[in-house]
XYZ file of C-alpha atoms in Angstrom:
677
model
C 5.292 3.257 3.624
C 7.839 5.248 1.620
C 8.205 4.191 -2.024
C 11.811 3.075 -2.486
C 12.353 3.418 -6.213
C 14.556 1.467 -8.566
C 15.861 2.748 -11.898
C 13.035 3.679 -14.231
C 10.310 3.404 -11.600
C 7.982 6.361 -11.093
C 5.747 7.492 -8.259
C 3.018 10.161 -8.038
C 3.743 13.332 -6.100
C 0.877 14.221 -3.743
C 2.186 17.726 -2.981
C 3.393 20.618 -5.110
C 5.850 21.974 -2.527
C 8.647 19.495 -1.923
C 12.154 19.053 -0.616
C 14.674 16.712 -2.199
C 17.307 15.668 0.308
C 20.547 14.172 -0.958
C 23.256 12.505 1.087
C 26.569 11.219 -0.192
C 29.850 9.938 1.178
C 31.770 12.938 -0.202
C 30.928 16.546 -1.092
C 28.815 16.862 -4.232
C 27.440 19.905 -5.986
C 23.794 20.313 -6.861
C 22.234 21.486 -10.102
C 18.721 21.412 -11.503
C 17.590 21.877 -15.088
C 14.235 22.555 -16.678
C 13.378 20.722 -19.884
C 10.730 21.220 -22.548
C 8.429 18.504 -23.825
C 11.419 16.884 -25.606
C 13.645 17.106 -22.538
C 15.810 19.858 -24.031
C 17.334 22.633 -21.916
C 16.809 25.749 -24.029
C 19.536 27.814 -22.363
C 21.527 28.586 -19.247
C 18.553 30.522 -17.868
C 16.914 27.113 -17.316
C 19.723 25.835 -15.078
C 20.036 26.341 -11.313
C 23.553 25.815 -9.976
C 25.656 27.029 -7.004
C 26.530 30.275 -8.794
C 22.886 30.984 -9.684
C 20.877 28.853 -7.271
C 17.308 29.838 -8.107
C 14.857 29.242 -10.924
C 11.099 29.725 -10.907
C 9.989 26.999 -8.508
C 13.510 25.589 -7.942
C 16.264 26.409 -5.452
C 19.518 24.491 -4.986
C 22.343 24.655 -2.449
C 25.099 27.216 -2.984
C 27.940 24.981 -1.809
C 29.292 21.531 -2.457
C 28.374 19.389 0.534
C 27.797 15.813 1.600
C 24.222 16.750 2.485
C 22.139 18.846 0.088
C 18.569 20.051 -0.197
C 16.597 21.078 -3.252
C 13.506 23.210 -2.621
C 10.791 22.698 -5.218
C 7.469 24.464 -5.820
C 5.923 22.695 -8.799
C 3.139 25.262 -9.127
C 5.759 27.939 -9.809
C 7.548 25.977 -12.565
C 6.976 27.693 -15.951
C 4.266 26.179 -18.124
C 6.784 25.657 -20.936
C 8.841 23.381 -18.702
C 7.647 19.782 -18.635
C 10.628 18.249 -16.820
C 12.782 19.069 -13.807
C 16.042 17.142 -13.625
C 17.918 16.817 -10.319
C 21.648 16.631 -11.034
C 24.616 15.731 -8.845
C 28.288 16.119 -9.716
C 31.630 15.656 -8.001
C 33.672 18.865 -7.633
C 36.896 18.964 -9.602
C 40.261 19.836 -8.090
C 39.153 19.696 -4.473
C 41.095 16.627 -3.446
C 37.980 14.493 -3.272
C 37.022 11.443 -5.312
C 36.919 11.874 -9.083
C 34.264 9.222 -9.737
C 31.158 8.026 -7.946
C 32.387 4.426 -8.053
C 34.999 5.319 -5.433
C 32.360 6.341 -2.866
C 29.248 4.907 -1.289
C 26.093 5.195 -3.366
C 24.379 8.608 -3.097
C 20.867 8.633 -1.680
C 18.007 10.961 -2.642
C 14.727 11.326 -0.742
C 11.708 13.309 -1.903
C 9.819 14.694 1.095
C 6.979 17.044 1.806
C 7.758 20.324 3.550
C 6.887 18.788 6.929
C 9.543 16.097 6.447
C 7.245 13.212 5.468
C 9.170 11.004 3.067
C 7.337 10.320 -0.202
C 9.881 8.426 -2.296
C 13.577 7.605 -2.159
C 16.234 6.322 -4.528
C 19.676 4.872 -3.827
C 21.813 5.608 -6.908
C 23.797 2.397 -7.257
C 25.937 0.868 -10.046
C 27.953 4.026 -10.707
C 31.605 3.494 -11.612
C 33.567 5.997 -13.750
C 30.782 8.581 -13.762
C 31.412 11.961 -12.129
C 27.966 13.465 -12.837
C 24.549 11.872 -12.654
C 20.907 12.668 -13.343
C 19.462 11.440 -10.044
C 15.736 12.140 -10.387
C 13.289 13.490 -12.907
C 10.091 15.328 -11.996
C 7.702 15.374 -14.940
C 4.155 16.362 -15.829
C 1.747 13.675 -16.901
C -1.896 14.528 -17.671
C -1.813 17.591 -15.463
C -0.177 15.840 -12.505
C 3.458 15.609 -11.439
C 5.398 12.403 -10.882
C 8.948 11.542 -9.890
C 11.056 9.009 -11.781
C 14.279 7.401 -10.570
C 16.820 7.936 -13.373
C 20.372 7.265 -12.136
C 21.943 8.073 -15.529
C 25.649 8.737 -15.043
C 28.179 10.534 -17.246
C 31.896 9.794 -17.214
C 32.486 13.142 -18.931
C 31.031 15.042 -15.999
C 28.715 18.009 -16.164
C 29.923 18.951 -19.634
C 28.758 15.662 -21.136
C 25.519 15.785 -19.128
C 24.615 19.307 -20.270
C 25.541 18.428 -23.861
C 23.228 15.415 -23.700
C 20.412 17.736 -22.596
C 20.952 19.932 -25.651
C 22.632 22.923 -23.989
C 24.807 25.012 -26.372
C 28.299 25.696 -25.019
C 27.962 22.923 -22.460
C 31.696 22.488 -21.803
C 32.381 26.161 -21.082
C 29.317 26.468 -18.873
C 30.220 23.336 -16.870
C 33.788 24.593 -16.394
C 32.460 27.870 -15.012
C 30.340 26.028 -12.456
C 33.276 23.889 -11.331
C 35.565 26.914 -10.993
C 32.980 28.766 -8.899
C 32.545 25.778 -6.609
C 36.304 25.236 -6.280
C 36.740 28.749 -4.869
C 34.551 27.822 -1.887
C 35.657 24.229 -1.288
C 37.426 25.260 1.920
C 34.027 25.771 3.539
C 32.345 22.729 2.043
C 31.206 19.971 4.384
C 33.573 17.019 4.250
C 32.058 14.533 6.697
C 29.809 11.862 5.149
C 26.181 11.761 6.185
C 23.960 8.855 7.072
C 21.000 10.902 8.207
C 19.587 14.373 8.741
C 19.289 16.221 12.034
C 15.516 16.498 11.916
C 15.058 12.755 12.147
C 14.316 11.961 8.506
C 15.400 8.422 7.739
C 18.240 8.255 5.226
C 19.450 4.874 4.034
C 23.127 4.463 3.201
C 24.744 1.624 1.305
C 25.494 -1.211 3.699
C 28.857 -1.684 2.044
C 29.895 1.886 2.882
C 32.748 2.306 5.325
C 31.507 3.041 8.826
C 32.579 6.124 10.734
C 35.879 5.451 12.409
C 36.054 5.564 16.212
C 36.654 9.089 17.391
C 35.432 10.634 14.153
C 32.455 12.954 14.591
C 29.432 13.106 12.345
C 29.324 16.884 12.345
C 28.619 16.900 8.656
C 25.008 16.097 9.357
C 24.404 19.611 10.547
C 24.985 20.681 6.972
C 21.863 18.956 5.762
C 19.731 21.396 7.686
C 22.036 24.309 7.011
C 22.034 23.699 3.279
C 18.284 24.019 3.163
C 17.926 26.821 5.666
C 20.651 29.024 4.257
C 20.095 28.704 0.522
C 20.096 32.122 -1.017
C 21.361 33.838 2.141
C 25.106 33.688 1.537
C 25.681 31.514 4.596
C 27.899 28.460 4.528
C 25.726 25.361 5.136
C 25.801 24.119 8.687
C 28.194 26.746 10.040
C 26.607 30.166 9.921
C 29.834 31.616 8.499
C 29.930 33.755 5.384
C 31.565 32.320 2.252
C 34.807 34.182 3.016
C 34.883 33.248 6.696
C 36.111 29.879 7.876
C 34.105 28.286 10.709
C 35.819 27.946 14.033
C 37.050 24.465 14.850
C 35.991 23.125 18.239
C 38.593 21.597 20.404
C 38.593 17.989 21.500
C 35.789 16.936 23.760
C 32.590 14.951 23.831
C 30.545 14.971 20.656
C 27.644 12.680 21.549
C 24.018 13.706 21.454
C 23.953 14.598 25.146
C 27.300 16.361 25.307
C 27.668 20.076 25.756
C 28.927 20.396 22.181
C 31.369 23.021 20.894
C 31.973 25.807 23.399
C 31.989 29.465 22.320
C 35.318 30.462 20.808
C 34.920 34.106 21.787
C 33.411 35.151 25.074
C 33.952 37.749 27.823
C 36.003 39.945 25.570
C 38.364 37.246 24.317
C 39.072 36.823 20.633
C 39.877 34.006 18.291
C 36.600 32.818 16.867
C 32.886 33.045 16.426
C 30.345 32.768 19.261
C 28.303 29.557 19.010
C 24.683 30.277 19.938
C 23.557 26.648 19.557
C 21.540 25.275 22.452
C 24.032 23.139 24.408
C 21.659 20.162 24.715
C 20.078 20.211 21.268
C 20.888 17.291 18.985
C 22.388 18.736 15.805
C 24.253 15.708 14.523
C 23.211 12.609 12.707
C 22.349 9.578 14.847
C 25.649 7.857 15.609
C 26.626 4.811 13.607
C 27.374 1.979 16.035
C 30.995 0.816 16.149
C 31.647 -2.592 14.587
C 31.216 -5.341 17.167
C 33.118 -7.928 15.115
C 36.315 -7.748 13.062
C 35.788 -6.853 9.391
C 35.353 -9.757 7.015
C 38.177 -10.926 4.803
C 38.024 -10.009 1.102
C 35.558 -12.242 -0.723
C 33.733 -13.229 2.453
C 30.392 -11.920 3.650
C 30.588 -9.791 6.771
C 29.210 -11.294 9.936
C 25.884 -9.725 10.933
C 25.608 -7.568 14.034
C 22.437 -6.626 15.877
C 21.807 -2.890 15.758
C 24.130 -2.019 12.880
C 21.678 0.569 11.469
C 21.716 4.234 12.431
C 19.707 5.606 15.340
C 19.920 7.458 18.634
C 19.112 4.366 20.683
C 19.424 0.629 20.299
C 15.638 0.444 19.927
C 15.746 2.814 16.959
C 18.732 1.025 15.438
C 16.981 -2.326 15.650
C 13.802 -0.848 14.165
C 15.740 0.534 11.196
C 17.657 -2.723 10.822
C 14.453 -4.792 10.721
C 13.007 -2.555 8.021
C 16.264 -2.856 6.110
C 15.951 -6.641 6.276
C 12.371 -6.426 4.991
C 13.478 -4.293 2.052
C 16.449 -6.558 1.299
C 14.173 -9.604 1.193
C 11.719 -7.784 -1.078
C 14.487 -6.699 -3.471
C 16.204 -10.085 -3.590
C 12.949 -11.920 -4.281
C 11.866 -9.388 -6.898
C 15.196 -9.789 -8.691
C 14.854 -13.576 -8.657
C 11.305 -13.542 -9.997
C 12.290 -11.068 -12.692
C 15.196 -13.298 -13.742
C 12.936 -16.362 -13.931
C 10.404 -14.448 -16.030
C 13.192 -13.296 -18.343
C 14.476 -16.860 -18.755
C 10.994 -18.123 -19.643
C 10.430 -15.269 -22.088
C 13.796 -15.837 -23.733
C 13.089 -19.538 -24.167
C 9.711 -18.786 -25.768
C 11.280 -16.290 -28.164
C 14.005 -18.721 -29.223
C 11.471 -21.469 -29.823
C 9.263 -19.112 -31.836
C 12.184 -18.148 -34.085
C 13.191 -21.732 -34.719
C 9.712 -23.187 -35.168
C 8.446 -20.350 -37.331
C 10.139 -22.168 -40.255
C 7.925 -25.181 -41.152
C 10.993 -27.147 -42.291
C 12.435 -27.126 -38.773
C 9.341 -28.847 -37.403
C 10.172 -32.044 -39.242
C 12.812 -34.392 -37.950
C 15.065 -33.756 -35.029
C 15.719 -30.042 -35.624
C 12.745 -28.913 -33.579
C 13.531 -31.284 -30.721
C 17.144 -30.138 -30.638
C 16.065 -26.483 -30.568
C 13.736 -27.175 -27.674
C 16.478 -28.889 -25.711
C 18.908 -26.023 -26.294
C 16.332 -23.393 -25.310
C 15.348 -25.299 -22.188
C 18.971 -25.784 -21.212
C 19.563 -22.026 -21.455
C 16.414 -21.388 -19.455
C 17.502 -23.819 -16.746
C 20.985 -22.288 -16.626
C 19.630 -18.771 -16.138
C 17.124 -19.966 -13.553
C 19.797 -21.868 -11.631
C 22.051 -18.811 -11.599
C 19.210 -16.657 -10.297
C 18.354 -19.225 -7.632
C 21.985 -19.423 -6.544
C 22.104 -15.645 -6.099
C 18.801 -15.700 -4.229
C 19.938 -18.478 -1.905
C 23.121 -16.548 -1.155
C 21.183 -13.387 -0.299
C 18.576 -15.238 1.746
C 21.296 -17.097 3.607
C 22.826 -13.792 4.676
C 19.407 -12.520 5.757
C 18.773 -15.711 7.726
C 22.085 -15.275 9.531
C 21.179 -11.667 10.308
C 17.783 -12.745 11.620
C 19.400 -15.235 13.993
C 21.498 -12.424 15.454
C 18.814 -9.731 15.531
C 15.912 -11.757 16.969
C 17.470 -12.405 20.424
C 18.460 -8.721 20.723
C 14.960 -7.302 20.197
C 13.259 -5.397 23.037
C 9.947 -6.740 24.388
C 7.746 -4.635 22.097
C 9.552 -6.147 19.061
C 10.065 -9.685 20.384
C 8.054 -12.881 19.988
C 6.448 -14.336 23.066
C 9.046 -17.125 23.206
C 11.948 -14.640 23.346
C 13.894 -14.852 26.653
C 13.708 -11.053 26.922
C 10.208 -11.450 28.394
C 11.623 -13.383 31.359
C 13.651 -10.286 32.285
C 10.783 -7.862 31.637
C 10.687 -4.639 33.626
C 8.074 -1.898 33.281
C 9.580 0.765 30.978
C 9.956 4.456 31.725
C 9.862 5.710 28.101
C 7.253 5.418 25.398
C 7.967 2.742 22.770
C 8.843 3.429 19.145
C 7.048 0.517 17.493
C 5.077 -2.683 18.079
C 5.405 -6.117 16.529
C 2.139 -7.417 15.103
C 3.455 -10.663 13.630
C 5.892 -12.003 11.048
C 6.089 -11.745 7.268
C 7.508 -14.226 4.798
C 7.510 -15.072 1.093
C 7.033 -18.465 -0.564
C 10.633 -18.604 -1.819
C 11.736 -19.347 1.750
C 8.952 -19.747 4.270
C 11.259 -20.248 7.258
C 12.800 -16.785 6.796
C 10.456 -14.539 8.766
C 10.819 -10.787 9.135
C 9.139 -9.041 12.093
C 6.207 -6.849 11.050
C 6.690 -3.650 13.028
C 4.289 -0.695 13.065
C 5.173 2.723 14.446
C 3.566 3.979 17.622
C 1.281 5.675 18.299
C -0.829 3.800 15.771
C -1.736 5.891 12.740
C -4.699 3.652 11.895
C -6.770 1.089 13.736
C -6.443 -2.680 13.524
C -9.003 -5.154 12.249
C -8.434 -8.765 13.312
C -10.542 -10.702 10.837
C -12.409 -13.511 12.605
C -14.065 -14.712 9.388
C -13.088 -17.577 7.142
C -11.103 -15.391 4.778
C -10.281 -18.117 2.260
C -6.786 -19.092 3.398
C -6.084 -22.767 3.900
C -5.476 -22.311 7.616
C -8.799 -20.487 8.088
C -10.780 -23.066 6.131
C -9.418 -25.834 8.358
C -11.022 -24.243 11.453
C -14.646 -23.801 12.367
C -16.217 -20.431 13.084
C -15.956 -20.724 16.870
C -12.255 -21.590 16.783
C -11.488 -18.645 14.517
C -13.326 -16.202 16.746
C -11.471 -17.491 19.818
C -8.105 -17.233 18.042
C -8.913 -13.713 16.851
C -9.808 -12.544 20.349
C -6.716 -14.222 21.832
C -4.683 -12.333 19.227
C -6.320 -9.042 20.213
C -5.604 -9.658 23.892
C -1.973 -10.411 23.036
C -1.595 -7.101 21.178
C -3.270 -5.193 24.013
C -0.946 -6.852 26.520
C 2.083 -5.872 24.435
C 0.933 -2.270 24.305
C 0.311 -2.147 28.047
C 3.720 -3.694 28.683
C 5.496 -1.349 26.266
C 4.150 1.919 27.697
C 5.061 3.420 31.078
C 2.394 3.308 33.820
C -0.427 5.743 33.183
C 0.458 6.264 29.526
C -1.861 3.667 27.982
C -5.468 2.690 28.766
C -7.453 -0.225 27.311
C -11.263 -0.328 26.987
C -13.168 -3.446 25.933
C -16.615 -3.851 24.391
C -17.852 -7.437 24.536
C -21.556 -6.905 23.970
C -22.519 -10.582 24.131
C -20.009 -11.562 26.813
C -18.657 -14.307 24.537
C -14.964 -13.450 25.017
C -14.742 -13.890 28.796
C -12.174 -16.692 28.537
C -9.935 -14.759 26.161
C -10.180 -11.573 28.241
C -9.207 -13.320 31.493
C -5.491 -12.319 31.230
C -6.540 -8.639 31.137
C -9.349 -8.819 33.692
C -7.601 -10.984 36.282
C -4.494 -8.862 37.051
C -6.540 -5.644 36.944
C -4.885 -3.824 34.060
C -8.276 -2.584 32.810
C -9.656 0.579 34.378
C -13.205 -0.772 33.970
C -14.669 -4.224 33.314
C -15.517 -5.133 29.706
C -18.722 -3.395 28.616
C -21.601 -5.665 27.686
C -25.096 -5.121 26.334
C -26.393 -2.164 24.363
C -26.137 0.164 27.389
C -22.481 -0.709 27.966
C -21.665 -0.218 24.297
C -23.347 3.192 24.296
C -21.579 4.346 27.480
C -18.062 3.461 26.302
C -18.540 4.992 22.862
C -20.025 8.183 24.328
C -17.106 8.561 26.736
C -14.433 8.108 24.052
C -16.275 10.292 21.555
C -16.424 13.079 24.121
C -12.696 12.700 24.767
C -11.935 13.045 21.040
C -14.122 16.159 20.820
C -12.528 17.824 23.848
C -8.944 17.154 22.788
C -9.637 18.319 19.232
C -11.161 21.572 20.470
C -8.255 22.137 22.860
C -5.698 21.592 20.097
C -7.483 23.813 17.602
C -7.930 26.543 20.177
C -4.387 26.292 21.499
C -5.711 25.665 25.004
C -4.405 22.225 25.907
C -4.041 23.307 29.549
C -7.783 23.925 29.791
C -8.780 20.268 29.500
C -10.838 18.931 32.401
C -8.581 17.664 35.202
C -10.298 14.277 35.275
C -9.724 13.670 31.555
C -7.495 10.660 30.897
C -4.796 12.022 28.581
C -3.124 8.644 28.069
C -3.263 6.805 24.747
C -6.574 4.925 24.530
C -7.253 1.559 22.870
C -10.796 0.312 22.325
C -11.187 -3.420 21.651
C -14.523 -4.275 20.042
C -15.515 -7.943 19.924
C -18.244 -9.474 17.745
C -19.189 -6.289 15.914
C -21.992 -5.366 15.111
C -23.696 -7.276 17.953
C -25.112 -4.727 20.421
C -24.620 -1.753 18.070
C -27.470 0.444 16.909
C -27.174 3.064 14.159
C -25.966 5.744 16.563
C -23.279 3.453 17.966
C -22.120 2.532 14.447
C -21.807 6.228 13.583
C -19.780 6.870 16.743
C -17.517 3.921 15.939
C -16.836 5.280 12.458
C -16.074 8.670 14.006
C -13.538 7.126 16.381
C -11.885 5.223 13.524
C -11.519 8.414 11.453
C -10.756 11.071 14.068
C -9.436 9.075 17.017
C -5.838 8.243 15.995
C -4.872 11.919 15.653
C -5.775 12.561 19.301
C -4.697 9.271 20.860
C -7.810 7.070 20.578
C -7.203 3.843 18.674
C -9.527 1.079 17.533
C -9.009 -2.684 17.456
C -11.901 -4.529 15.830
C -12.366 -8.283 16.193
C -15.045 -8.997 13.621
C -16.184 -10.958 10.609
C -17.139 -8.579 7.820
C -19.939 -10.889 6.754
C -21.689 -10.314 10.095
C -22.059 -6.625 9.188
C -23.171 -7.231 5.600
C -26.650 -5.869 6.425
C -25.173 -2.370 6.561
C -24.059 -2.670 2.932
C -21.568 -0.087 1.624
C -22.129 2.187 4.625
C -19.327 0.436 6.505
C -16.910 0.179 3.577
C -14.983 3.299 4.728
C -14.647 1.765 8.190
C -13.064 -1.448 6.918
C -10.767 0.464 4.553
C -9.537 2.700 7.373
C -8.298 -0.291 9.400
C -5.218 -2.441 8.919
C -6.458 -6.001 8.421
C -4.547 -8.815 10.078
C -5.608 -12.405 10.620
C -5.467 -14.880 13.524
C -4.014 -17.537 11.186
C -1.422 -17.425 8.414
C -2.728 -15.613 5.335
C -1.041 -14.087 2.268
C -3.289 -11.038 2.108
C -0.740 -8.249 2.616
C 0.012 -6.755 -0.806
C 3.233 -4.849 -1.466
C 2.609 -2.319 -4.264
C 6.314 -1.519 -4.503
C 7.415 -4.862 -5.967
C 4.062 -6.654 -6.301
C 4.678 -9.302 -3.643
C 1.894 -10.893 -1.626
C 3.385 -11.276 1.850
C 2.162 -14.013 4.141
C 1.297 -12.716 7.594
C 1.974 -15.012 10.561
C 0.333 -13.944 13.854
C 2.220 -14.097 17.128
C 1.234 -17.046 19.292
C 1.853 -17.850 22.939
C 3.945 -20.981 23.604
C 1.762 -23.781 25.013
C 1.661 -23.716 28.794
C 3.590 -20.443 29.038
C 2.899 -18.164 32.012
C 4.721 -15.177 30.484
C 1.562 -13.235 29.682
C 0.232 -13.551 33.227
C 3.564 -12.582 34.819
C 4.059 -9.571 32.556
C 0.541 -8.241 33.137
C 0.889 -8.730 36.894
C 3.970 -6.490 36.803
C 2.074 -3.955 34.696
C -0.865 -3.971 37.118
C 1.407 -3.505 40.143
C 3.200 -0.606 38.443
C -0.146 1.029 37.593
C -1.337 0.733 41.200
C 1.918 2.257 42.462
C 1.602 5.086 39.945
C -1.933 5.906 41.094
C -0.774 6.114 44.706
């Protein structure tokens, strides 16, 4: 999960070559400074700006734009430089906003060169400031880290550079602004909420949505800014700095439209030829239009399902659910921090008063205690009031979002399952259960994981120590765990198109026959569950061979040379009662599948009690660590390193007496039979 930073928080950087992607609601200009071990900029030669966009290891965009990219190679940064500051400033004299408080909060994301997001920071609480130090990259014990700074300056770049120790800061800042102002005609004006290559960019929920009929063409600048840095090309247009881009006429602007047509063709004049592929998506995912009237001033807006960005409703709902998860984490972290502060303040006040022995006699000490406790209670009540307000809004959003979820995201009691139809497209994510915090246990956020699975699942059938697990005996827990595994397998089969997902089952002792009946009865399994040592060996050998063949084909660039009888669908292996029926060779093959399988479409779902495999000792520790542990009963074992919460996981359960699972799997089986014909 991406680390979403708050002011002052740091995060390690796993790569030396990085991109920093910035989006804002108005054009901003990018600068970067190098600092010594005291944070001082020794001269203008340590500053990258639009007029001089490169430094050793640093490259910034040449133009002011709503979407910017910084290219960073930390190995190339001079040894004397201990800090890299990422700076943003509003251009002067361009007709845009003069302070960040008049726009939506800028957003910065640190990514690897392949687009994987490492950390992000939404720069909030800016008012009169027109320049800001967004991020700081710094060396610490030979390694690089990123810190969220968010330090704003009302005096603009001049005050910022002066604070960093640059001589002649005002004159230098004025020169940068004048150079940028000369090219403002070709700057990108449209606000961004995302980047064209699919990298998630979070915008402030309070930001004004794109008006109907307004295009999001500015998003093309995010890619252009990075691709054209140093080439003298205006970001997102392909025009030179002295050449205005042609303006397309009215017409469709959606992701599947033909896009802008060439302005000059067949000998005609009047514009530049557009060589963009007519079907390629080069704009940000559209922001959905508001489904309800805007709220009155002072009132909270009414929630709408799918109000996040995305190309489809499925993607919008996925992003919205993750936004709800993050909002709940932030709100709870703020409340707990406020309570801790109130307790600490009370202790400090009591220490000051009672440190004088004379105040311990008579009523002085008692009065001081009452005053300190009253202040503590007041602060705690204020924090709780703010938390209840935030959680109330989240609860209202949950009530709207839950009924709108597609089957792969929905609980089993959602009416969407009654209208289930076999899909034609691969799913984006899968719901494993719900998450909640003790501050409000009835507020549950869906736990969604992206598909295809990047790591296997371990459904712990042991008595893990939670109250719910200790109330059940061993047999009940094992049955619940296997029922949970069957439910997840059924969801995956129902979420994928026919022929795109295959389930294998190893039940060495045959103890899960009752739980496996929903899969075996309709015929959604290609083969019956494997039992005994011979069955275990056969299934593992077949899947291991598949992993080997696909890996060799990918490495050799010969994917078309795979055997024609090879099942290229995503594979899921359910293993029950591990390690029963497994010898040393089978254990080694299982570890191999857990490590190498996900990259080539072979996924593992273990239903096991770790204590049963204790005889193997530390040999299996890497296996357990490689799997995502979930439980068949409620358990607060999911740790959140971002804010330190322990989330309680609630598994999905089938309503008593429901026939939904049987009906859905019968449809899946019929679709699979029709596909084979």
